[in-house]
Tab-separated table of C-alpha atoms and ligand atoms in Angstrom:
chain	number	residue	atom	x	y	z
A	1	UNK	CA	23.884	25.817	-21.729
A	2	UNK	CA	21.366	26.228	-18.821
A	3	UNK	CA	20.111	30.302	-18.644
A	4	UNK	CA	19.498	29.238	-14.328
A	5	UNK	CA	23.186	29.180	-12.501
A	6	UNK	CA	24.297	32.664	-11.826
A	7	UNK	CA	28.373	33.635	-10.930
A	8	UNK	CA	28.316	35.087	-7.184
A	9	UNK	CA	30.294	38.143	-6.455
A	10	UNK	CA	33.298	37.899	-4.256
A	11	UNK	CA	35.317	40.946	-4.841
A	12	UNK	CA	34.744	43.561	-7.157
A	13	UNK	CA	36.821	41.805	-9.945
A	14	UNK	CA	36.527	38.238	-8.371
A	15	UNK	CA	33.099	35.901	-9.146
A	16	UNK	CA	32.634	32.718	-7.732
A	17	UNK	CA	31.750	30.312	-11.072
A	18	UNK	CA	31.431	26.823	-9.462
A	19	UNK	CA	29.189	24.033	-8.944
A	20	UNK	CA	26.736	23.020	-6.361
A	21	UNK	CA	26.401	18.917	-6.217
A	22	UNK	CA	23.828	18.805	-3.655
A	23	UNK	CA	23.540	14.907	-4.292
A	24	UNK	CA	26.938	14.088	-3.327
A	25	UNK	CA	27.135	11.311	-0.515
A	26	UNK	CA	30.569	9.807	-0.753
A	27	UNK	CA	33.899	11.239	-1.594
A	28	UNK	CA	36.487	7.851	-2.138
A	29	UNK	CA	35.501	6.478	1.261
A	30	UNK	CA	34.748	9.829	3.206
A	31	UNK	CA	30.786	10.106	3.598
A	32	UNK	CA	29.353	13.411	2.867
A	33	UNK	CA	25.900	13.819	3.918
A	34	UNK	CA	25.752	17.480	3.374
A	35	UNK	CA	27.131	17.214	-0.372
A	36	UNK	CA	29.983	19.509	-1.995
A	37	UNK	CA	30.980	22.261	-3.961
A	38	UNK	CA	33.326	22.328	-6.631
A	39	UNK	CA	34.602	26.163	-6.428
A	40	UNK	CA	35.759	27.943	-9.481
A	41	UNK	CA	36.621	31.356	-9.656
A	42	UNK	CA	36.716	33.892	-12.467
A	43	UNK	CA	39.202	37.063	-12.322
A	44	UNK	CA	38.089	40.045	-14.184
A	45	UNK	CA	41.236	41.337	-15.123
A	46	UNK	CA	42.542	42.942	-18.543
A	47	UNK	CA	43.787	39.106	-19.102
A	48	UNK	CA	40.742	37.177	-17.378
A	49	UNK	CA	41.504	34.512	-15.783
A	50	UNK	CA	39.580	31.168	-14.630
A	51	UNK	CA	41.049	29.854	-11.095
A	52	UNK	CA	40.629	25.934	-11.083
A	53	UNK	CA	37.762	24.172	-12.792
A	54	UNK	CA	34.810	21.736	-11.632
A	55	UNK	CA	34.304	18.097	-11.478
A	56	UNK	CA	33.441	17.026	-15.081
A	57	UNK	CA	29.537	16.325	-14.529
A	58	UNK	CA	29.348	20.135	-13.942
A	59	UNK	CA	30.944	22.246	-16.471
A	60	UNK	CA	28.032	23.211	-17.981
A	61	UNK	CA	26.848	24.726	-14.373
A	62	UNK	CA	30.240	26.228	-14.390
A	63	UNK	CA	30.155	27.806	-17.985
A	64	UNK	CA	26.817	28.759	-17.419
A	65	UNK	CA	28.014	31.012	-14.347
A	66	UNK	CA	30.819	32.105	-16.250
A	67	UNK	CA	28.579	33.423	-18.957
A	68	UNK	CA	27.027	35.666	-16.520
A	69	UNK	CA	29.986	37.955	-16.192
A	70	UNK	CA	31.929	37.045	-19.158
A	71	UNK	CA	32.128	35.478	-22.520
A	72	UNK	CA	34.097	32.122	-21.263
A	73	UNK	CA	35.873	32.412	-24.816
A	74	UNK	CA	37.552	35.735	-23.908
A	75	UNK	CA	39.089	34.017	-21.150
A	76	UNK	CA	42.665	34.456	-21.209
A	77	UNK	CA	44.267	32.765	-18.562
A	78	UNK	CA	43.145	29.429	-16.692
A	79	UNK	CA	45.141	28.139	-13.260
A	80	UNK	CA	44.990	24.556	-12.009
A	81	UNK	CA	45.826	24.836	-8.004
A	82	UNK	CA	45.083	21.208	-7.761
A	83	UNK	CA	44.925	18.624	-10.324
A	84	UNK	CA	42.756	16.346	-8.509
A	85	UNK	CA	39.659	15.233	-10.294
A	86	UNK	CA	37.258	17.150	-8.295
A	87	UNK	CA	39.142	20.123	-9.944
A	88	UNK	CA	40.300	19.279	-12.949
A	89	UNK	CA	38.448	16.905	-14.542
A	90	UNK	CA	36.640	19.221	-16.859
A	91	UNK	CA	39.853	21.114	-17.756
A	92	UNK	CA	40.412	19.567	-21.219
A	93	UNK	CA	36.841	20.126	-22.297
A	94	UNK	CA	37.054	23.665	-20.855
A	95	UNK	CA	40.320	24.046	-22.557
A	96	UNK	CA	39.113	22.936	-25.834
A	97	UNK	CA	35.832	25.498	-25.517
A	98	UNK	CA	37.626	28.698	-24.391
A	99	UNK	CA	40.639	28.127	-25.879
A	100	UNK	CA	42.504	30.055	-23.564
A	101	UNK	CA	46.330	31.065	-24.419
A	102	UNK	CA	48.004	29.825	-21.835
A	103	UNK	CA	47.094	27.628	-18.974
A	104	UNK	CA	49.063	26.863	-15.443
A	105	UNK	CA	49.995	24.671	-12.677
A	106	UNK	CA	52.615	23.765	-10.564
A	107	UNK	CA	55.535	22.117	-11.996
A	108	UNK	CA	54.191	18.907	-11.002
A	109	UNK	CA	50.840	20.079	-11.993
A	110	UNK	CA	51.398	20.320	-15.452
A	111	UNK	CA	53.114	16.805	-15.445
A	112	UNK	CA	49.769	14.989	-13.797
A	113	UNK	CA	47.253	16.516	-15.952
A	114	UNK	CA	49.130	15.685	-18.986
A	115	UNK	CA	49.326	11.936	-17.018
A	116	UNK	CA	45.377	11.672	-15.987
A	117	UNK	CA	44.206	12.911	-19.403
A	118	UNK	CA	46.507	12.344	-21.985
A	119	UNK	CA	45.833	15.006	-24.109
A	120	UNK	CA	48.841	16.860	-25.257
A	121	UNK	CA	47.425	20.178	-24.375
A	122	UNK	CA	50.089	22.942	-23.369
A	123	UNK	CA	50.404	23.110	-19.415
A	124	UNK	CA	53.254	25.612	-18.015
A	125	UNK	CA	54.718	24.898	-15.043
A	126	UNK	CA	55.186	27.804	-12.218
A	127	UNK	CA	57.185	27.721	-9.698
A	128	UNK	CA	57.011	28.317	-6.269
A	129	UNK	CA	57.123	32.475	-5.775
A	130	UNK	CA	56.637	32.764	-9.552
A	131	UNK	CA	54.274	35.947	-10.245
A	132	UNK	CA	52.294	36.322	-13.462
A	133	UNK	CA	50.552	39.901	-14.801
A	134	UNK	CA	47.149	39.520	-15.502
A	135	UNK	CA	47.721	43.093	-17.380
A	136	UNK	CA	46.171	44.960	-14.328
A	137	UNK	CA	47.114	42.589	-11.215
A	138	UNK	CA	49.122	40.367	-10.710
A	139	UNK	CA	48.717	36.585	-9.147
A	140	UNK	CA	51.386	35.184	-7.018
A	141	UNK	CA	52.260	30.960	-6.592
A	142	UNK	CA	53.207	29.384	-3.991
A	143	UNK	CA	53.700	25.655	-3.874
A	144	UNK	CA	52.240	23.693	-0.966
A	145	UNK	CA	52.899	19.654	-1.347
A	146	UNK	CA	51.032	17.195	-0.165
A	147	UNK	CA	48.090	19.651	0.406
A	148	UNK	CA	46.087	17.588	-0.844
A	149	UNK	CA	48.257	16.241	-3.608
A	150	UNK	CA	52.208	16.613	-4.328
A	151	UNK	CA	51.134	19.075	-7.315
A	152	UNK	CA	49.197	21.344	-5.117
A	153	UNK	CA	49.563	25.270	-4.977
A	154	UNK	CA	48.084	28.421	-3.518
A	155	UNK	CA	47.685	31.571	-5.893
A	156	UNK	CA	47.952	34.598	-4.045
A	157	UNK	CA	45.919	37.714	-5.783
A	158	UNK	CA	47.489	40.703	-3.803
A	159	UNK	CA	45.449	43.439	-5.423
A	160	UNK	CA	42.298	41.718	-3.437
A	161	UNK	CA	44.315	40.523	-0.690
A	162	UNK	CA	42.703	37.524	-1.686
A	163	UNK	CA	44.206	33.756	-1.585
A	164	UNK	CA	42.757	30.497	-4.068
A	165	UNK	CA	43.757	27.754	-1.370
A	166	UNK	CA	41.891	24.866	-3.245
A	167	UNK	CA	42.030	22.223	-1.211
A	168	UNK	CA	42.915	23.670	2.371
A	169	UNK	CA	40.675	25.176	4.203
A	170	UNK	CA	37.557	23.748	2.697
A	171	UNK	CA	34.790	21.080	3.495
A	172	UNK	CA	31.974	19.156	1.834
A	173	UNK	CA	29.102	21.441	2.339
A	174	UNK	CA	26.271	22.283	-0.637
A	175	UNK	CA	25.073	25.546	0.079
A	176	UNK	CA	23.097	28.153	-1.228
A	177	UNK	CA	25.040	30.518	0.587
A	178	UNK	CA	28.632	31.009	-0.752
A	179	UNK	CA	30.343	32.709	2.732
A	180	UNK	CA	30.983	30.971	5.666
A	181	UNK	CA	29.625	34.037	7.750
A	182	UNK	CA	25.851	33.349	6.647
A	183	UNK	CA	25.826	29.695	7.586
A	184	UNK	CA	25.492	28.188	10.963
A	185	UNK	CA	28.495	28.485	12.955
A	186	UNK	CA	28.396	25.009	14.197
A	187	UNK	CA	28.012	23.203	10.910
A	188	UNK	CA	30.557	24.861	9.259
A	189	UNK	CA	33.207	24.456	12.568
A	190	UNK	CA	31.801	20.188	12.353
A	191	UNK	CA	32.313	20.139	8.497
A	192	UNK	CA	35.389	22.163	8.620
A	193	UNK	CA	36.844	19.795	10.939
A	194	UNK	CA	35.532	16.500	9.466
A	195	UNK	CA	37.214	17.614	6.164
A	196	UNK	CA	40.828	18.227	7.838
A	197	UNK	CA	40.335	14.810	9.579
A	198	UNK	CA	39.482	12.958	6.659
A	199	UNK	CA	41.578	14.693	4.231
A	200	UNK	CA	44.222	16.631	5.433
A	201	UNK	CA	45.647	14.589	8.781
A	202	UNK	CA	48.245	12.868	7.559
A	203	UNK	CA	49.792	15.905	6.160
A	204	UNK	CA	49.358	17.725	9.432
A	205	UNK	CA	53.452	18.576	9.922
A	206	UNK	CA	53.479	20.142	6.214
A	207	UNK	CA	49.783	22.459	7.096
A	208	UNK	CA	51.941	23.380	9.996
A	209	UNK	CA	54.710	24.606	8.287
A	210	UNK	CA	52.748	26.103	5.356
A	211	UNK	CA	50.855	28.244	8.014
A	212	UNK	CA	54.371	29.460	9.369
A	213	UNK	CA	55.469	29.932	5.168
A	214	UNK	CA	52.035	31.752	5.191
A	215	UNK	CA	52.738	33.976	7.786
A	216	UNK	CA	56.519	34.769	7.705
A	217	UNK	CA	55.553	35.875	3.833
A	218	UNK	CA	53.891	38.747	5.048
A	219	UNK	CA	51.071	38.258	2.564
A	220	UNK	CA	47.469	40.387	3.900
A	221	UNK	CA	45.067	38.018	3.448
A	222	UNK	CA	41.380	39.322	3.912
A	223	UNK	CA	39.482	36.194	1.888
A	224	UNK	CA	39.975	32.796	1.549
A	225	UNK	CA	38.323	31.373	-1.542
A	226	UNK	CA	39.189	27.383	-0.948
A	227	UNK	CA	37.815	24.893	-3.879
A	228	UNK	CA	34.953	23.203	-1.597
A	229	UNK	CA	32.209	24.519	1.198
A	230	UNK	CA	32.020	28.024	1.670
A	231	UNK	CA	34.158	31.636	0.938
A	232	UNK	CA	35.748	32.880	4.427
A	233	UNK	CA	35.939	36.276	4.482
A	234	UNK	CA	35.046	37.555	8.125
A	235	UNK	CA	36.350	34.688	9.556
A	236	UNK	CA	39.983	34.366	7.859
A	237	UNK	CA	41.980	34.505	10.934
A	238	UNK	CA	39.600	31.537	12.811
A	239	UNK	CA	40.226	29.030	9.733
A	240	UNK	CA	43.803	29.689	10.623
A	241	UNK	CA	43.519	29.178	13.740
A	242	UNK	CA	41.171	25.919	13.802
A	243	UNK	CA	43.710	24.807	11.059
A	244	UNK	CA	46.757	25.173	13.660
A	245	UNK	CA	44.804	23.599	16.295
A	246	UNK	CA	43.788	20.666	14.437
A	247	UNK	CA	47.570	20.160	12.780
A	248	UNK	CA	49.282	20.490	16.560
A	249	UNK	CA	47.128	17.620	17.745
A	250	UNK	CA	45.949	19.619	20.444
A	251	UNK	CA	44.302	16.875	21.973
A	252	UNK	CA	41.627	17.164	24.925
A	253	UNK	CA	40.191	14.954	28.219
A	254	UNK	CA	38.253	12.818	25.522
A	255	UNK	CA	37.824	9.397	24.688
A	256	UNK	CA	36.557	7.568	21.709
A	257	UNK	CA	35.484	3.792	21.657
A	258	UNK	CA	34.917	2.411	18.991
A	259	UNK	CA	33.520	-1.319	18.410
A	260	UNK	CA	31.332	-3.869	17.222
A	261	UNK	CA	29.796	-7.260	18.746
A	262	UNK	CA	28.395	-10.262	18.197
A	263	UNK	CA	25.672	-11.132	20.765
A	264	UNK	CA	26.147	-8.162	22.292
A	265	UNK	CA	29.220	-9.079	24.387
A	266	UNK	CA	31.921	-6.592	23.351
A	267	UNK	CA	28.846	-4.266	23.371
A	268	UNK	CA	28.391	-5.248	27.157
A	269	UNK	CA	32.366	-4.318	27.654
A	270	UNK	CA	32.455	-1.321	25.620
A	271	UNK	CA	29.506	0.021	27.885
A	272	UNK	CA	31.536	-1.018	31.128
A	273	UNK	CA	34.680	1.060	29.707
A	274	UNK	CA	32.850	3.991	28.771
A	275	UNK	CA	31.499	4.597	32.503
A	276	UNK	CA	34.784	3.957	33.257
A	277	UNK	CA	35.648	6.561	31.358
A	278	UNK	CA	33.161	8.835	32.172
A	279	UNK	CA	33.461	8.404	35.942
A	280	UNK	CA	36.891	9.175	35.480
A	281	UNK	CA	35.974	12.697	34.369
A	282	UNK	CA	36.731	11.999	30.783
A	283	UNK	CA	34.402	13.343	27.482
A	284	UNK	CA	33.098	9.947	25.735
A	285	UNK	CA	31.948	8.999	22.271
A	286	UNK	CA	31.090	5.791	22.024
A	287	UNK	CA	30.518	4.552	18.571
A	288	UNK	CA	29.351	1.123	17.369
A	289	UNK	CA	30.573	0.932	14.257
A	290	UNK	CA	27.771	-1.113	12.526
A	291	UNK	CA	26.148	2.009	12.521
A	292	UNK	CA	28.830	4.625	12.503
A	293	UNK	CA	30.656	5.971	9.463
A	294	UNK	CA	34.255	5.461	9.163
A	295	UNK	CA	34.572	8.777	8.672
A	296	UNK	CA	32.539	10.242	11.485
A	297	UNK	CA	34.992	7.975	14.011
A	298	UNK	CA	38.076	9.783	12.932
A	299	UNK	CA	36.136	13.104	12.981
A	300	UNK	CA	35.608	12.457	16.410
A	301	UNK	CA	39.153	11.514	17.163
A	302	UNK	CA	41.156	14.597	15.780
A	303	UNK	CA	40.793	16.578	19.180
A	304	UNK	CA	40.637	12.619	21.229
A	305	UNK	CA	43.606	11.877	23.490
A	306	UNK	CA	42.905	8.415	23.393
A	307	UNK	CA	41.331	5.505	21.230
A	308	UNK	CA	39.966	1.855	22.738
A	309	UNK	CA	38.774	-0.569	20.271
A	310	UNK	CA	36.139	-3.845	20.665
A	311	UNK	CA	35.546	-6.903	18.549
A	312	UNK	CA	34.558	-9.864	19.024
A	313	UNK	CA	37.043	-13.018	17.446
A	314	UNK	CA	35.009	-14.521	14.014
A	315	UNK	CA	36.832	-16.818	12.183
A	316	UNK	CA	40.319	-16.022	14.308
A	317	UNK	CA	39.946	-12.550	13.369
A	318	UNK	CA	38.059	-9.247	14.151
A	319	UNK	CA	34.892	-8.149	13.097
A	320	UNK	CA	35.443	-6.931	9.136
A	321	UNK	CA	33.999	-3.299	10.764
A	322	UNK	CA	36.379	-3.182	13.151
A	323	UNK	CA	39.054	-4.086	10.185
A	324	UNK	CA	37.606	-1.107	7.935
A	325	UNK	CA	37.585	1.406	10.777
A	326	UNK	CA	41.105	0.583	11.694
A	327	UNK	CA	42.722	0.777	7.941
A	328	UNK	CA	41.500	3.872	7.630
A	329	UNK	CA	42.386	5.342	10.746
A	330	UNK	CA	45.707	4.322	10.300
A	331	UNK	CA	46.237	5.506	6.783
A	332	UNK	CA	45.454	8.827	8.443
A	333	UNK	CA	47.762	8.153	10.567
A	334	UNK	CA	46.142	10.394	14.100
A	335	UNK	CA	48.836	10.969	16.608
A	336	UNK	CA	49.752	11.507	20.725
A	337	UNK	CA	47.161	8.911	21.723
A	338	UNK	CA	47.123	6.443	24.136
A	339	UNK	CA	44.641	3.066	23.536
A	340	UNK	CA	43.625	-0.502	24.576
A	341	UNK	CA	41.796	-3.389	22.820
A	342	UNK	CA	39.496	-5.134	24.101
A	343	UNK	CA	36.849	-8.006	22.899
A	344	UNK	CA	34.588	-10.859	23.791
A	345	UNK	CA	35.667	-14.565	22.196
A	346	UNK	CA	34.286	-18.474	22.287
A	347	UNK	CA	37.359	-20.357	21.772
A	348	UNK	CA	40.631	-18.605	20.205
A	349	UNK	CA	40.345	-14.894	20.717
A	350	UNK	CA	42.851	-13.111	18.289
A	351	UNK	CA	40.686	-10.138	17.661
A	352	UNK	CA	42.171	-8.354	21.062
A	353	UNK	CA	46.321	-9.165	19.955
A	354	UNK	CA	45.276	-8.318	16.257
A	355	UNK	CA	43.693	-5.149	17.413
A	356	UNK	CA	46.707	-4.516	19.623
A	357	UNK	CA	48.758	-5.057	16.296
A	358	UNK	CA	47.598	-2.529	14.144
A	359	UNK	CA	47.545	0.381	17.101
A	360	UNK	CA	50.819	-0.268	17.734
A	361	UNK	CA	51.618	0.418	14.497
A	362	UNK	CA	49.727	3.515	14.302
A	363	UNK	CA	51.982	4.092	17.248
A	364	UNK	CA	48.975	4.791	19.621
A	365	UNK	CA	50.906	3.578	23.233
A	366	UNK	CA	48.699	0.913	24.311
A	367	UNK	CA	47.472	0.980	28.054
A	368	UNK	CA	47.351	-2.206	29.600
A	369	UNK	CA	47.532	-5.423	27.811
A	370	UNK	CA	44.314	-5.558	26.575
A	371	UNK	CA	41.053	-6.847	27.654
A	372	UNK	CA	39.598	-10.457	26.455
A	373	UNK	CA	36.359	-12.379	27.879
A	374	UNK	CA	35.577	-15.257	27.281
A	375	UNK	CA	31.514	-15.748	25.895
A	376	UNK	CA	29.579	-13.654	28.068
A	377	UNK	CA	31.054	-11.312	30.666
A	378	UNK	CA	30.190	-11.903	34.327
A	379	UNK	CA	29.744	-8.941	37.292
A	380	UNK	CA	33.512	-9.699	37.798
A	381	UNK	CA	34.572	-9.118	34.254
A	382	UNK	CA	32.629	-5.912	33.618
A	383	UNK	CA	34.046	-4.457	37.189
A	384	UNK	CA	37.825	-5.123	35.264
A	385	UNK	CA	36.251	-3.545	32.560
A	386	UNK	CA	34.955	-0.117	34.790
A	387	UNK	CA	38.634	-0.088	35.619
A	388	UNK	CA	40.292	-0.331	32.283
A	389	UNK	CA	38.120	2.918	31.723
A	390	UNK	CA	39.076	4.337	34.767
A	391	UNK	CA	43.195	3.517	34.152
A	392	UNK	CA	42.396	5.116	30.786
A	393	UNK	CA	41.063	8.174	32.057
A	394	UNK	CA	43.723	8.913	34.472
A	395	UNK	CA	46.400	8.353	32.026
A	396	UNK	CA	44.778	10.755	29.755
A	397	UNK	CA	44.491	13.348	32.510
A	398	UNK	CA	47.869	13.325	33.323
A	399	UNK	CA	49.109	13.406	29.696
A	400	UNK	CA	46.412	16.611	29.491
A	401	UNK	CA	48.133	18.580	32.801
A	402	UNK	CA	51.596	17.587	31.185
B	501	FEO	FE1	39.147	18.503	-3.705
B	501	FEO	FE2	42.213	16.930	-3.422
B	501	FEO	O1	40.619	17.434	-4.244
């Protein structure tokens, strides 16, 4: 075990005991240029108690922090918040070192890790509300589905006023520091926020009503210790609040286009739309998605009010980029936008109707038909172009003064 990695204080009787994996680049399709952190947390109480483990390349990092406060075999207690991999995937191992005497999770918990590793090992099932006495404090559960995965849970630790949201509330962000109040502002409000889009969108309408749970309960919550990115501890209540923004959809007077192109006439009409756009008073990404990330595009559409997609027709079909972008987007499934399709082609030009396809069933209200040209687009055809930015804009305007 290395003598290097060192537990971080949180509370007086909570360390952080996680890992830092600095080299991290992709998490299953989401790219993560800043790497992770795999939080853990140890609770020194009479029965001490591990909160969540680490991805399974790291629990030595993570026993080696534990060490630093504790003998990781007098560890009484552990909790699995989320059963997820990232989390958990260390948790027999760990299990098998510390021999702990009893070990938790949700109810549904406790049936997926016995599902993912197969190994027999005792997992009790809380429920939501359930308390359990750590001998001097006492830990709290509360369910919350879907966030990330069906077996998900909070654990509420009211003698710190201090909440384990795994999941929620995080990012993928390796840091030295462990708070979010000694990191830049804007990189942690960008990661936060690339991490809800790519994560946590589709179960925007259940963050929503775990928020209101949250705050009808009554619980004081001074720190959020989430299981990725930085501690929040200054900053609880603005989490909350970026986390309510992001799950109403507030959307704003922006635009994102996204495309790609052949010999550089979509590129040509994607340029045309975006002053369109722009003279229409609008805020406009443009992204060409043969060098934009998947994952950057719907970061930049969670506060968009409306989404226009290019490609150019290959082999009856749109650009595979423009397929990628698309099947993601929609399995995140963004809402309240409005959108048009548009695309150069030589001879059949389905790209445009198959674009129009997918955002109707992402149920983004198309504007317009669409907009196909055929080969190389003329004055006349980038002027229609200007104006299918310019309808665009004013829609989204009056959707924003609604
Ligand atoms: Fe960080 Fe859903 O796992």
């Amino acid at each position: 075990m290395s003598d290097f990695f060192k537990a971080i204080k949180v509370t007086d009787h909570v360390y952080w005991v996680g890992a830092i994996d600095w080299e991290s680049r992709d998490f299953h399709g989401y790219q993560t240029p800043r790497g992770s952190t795999y939080n853990a947390y140890v609770i020194l109480a009479e029965k001490p108690t591990l909160i969540d483990t680490v991805k399974k390349p790291f629990m030595d990092e993570m026993l080696a922090r534990i060490s630093t406060v504790i003998d990781p075999a007098s560890i009484e207690y552990i909790i699995s918040n989320h059963s997820e991999m990232d989390h958990s995937g260390c948790l027999p191992e760990v299990i098998d070192i510390i021999k702990p005497q009893k070990v938790f999770a949700s109810s549904i918990g406790s049936k997926t890790l016995e599902q993912e590793f197969h190994t027999g090992h005792e997992i009790i099932g809380v429920k939501d509300g359930e308390t359990l006495s750590l001998g001097n404090m006492n830990l709290t559960f509360m369910e919350t589905k879907m966030l990330h995965w069906p077996d998900s849970m909070f654990t509420y630790l009211a003698d710190e006023n201090l909440l384990f949201s795994q999941d929620a509330f995080g990012m993928h962000l390796a840091t030295g520091e462990r708070f979010a109040d000694e990191i830049d502002e804007w990189i942690i409000e960008y990661e936060g926020a690339k991490y809800f889009a790519n994560i946590l969108m589709p179960m925007s309408a259940l963050i929503l009503r775990t928020l209101d749970k949250v705050e009808r309960s009554g619980l004081k919550i001074d720190i959020i210790a989430p299981d990725h990115g930085p501690i929040w501890r200054k900053e609880v209540n603005k989490i909350l609040e970026l986390y309510k923004k992001w799950s109403s959809k507030d959307f704003e007077k922006k635009a994102v286009v996204i495309y790609d192109t052949m010999w550089h006439s979509t590129e040509m009409m994607a340029h045309s739309i975006v002053d369109g756009l722009i003279t229409g008073g609008i805020t406009t990404k443009l992204l060409p998605l043969r060098a934009s990330h998947r994952s950057d595009v719907v970061t930049e559409i969670l506060d968009a009010g409306a989404l226009l997609v290019g490609s150019p027709t290959i082999n009856n079909n749109m650009f595979p980029t423009v397929a990628d972008a698309l099947v993601y987007l929609k399995g995140l499934r963004p809402q309240n936008l409005i959108g048009t399709a548009f695309g150069s082609y030589g001879w059949s030009g389905e790209a445009v109707e198959h674009i129009k396809e997918i955002l109707t069933e992402m149920k983004v209200e198309l504007i317009g038909d669409g907009l196909k040209v055929r080969y190389v687009p003329d004055k006349s055809a980038l002027a229609q172009c200007f104006d299918l930015g310019r309808l665009i804009a004013e829609e989204l305007i009056k959707r924003c003064e609604k």
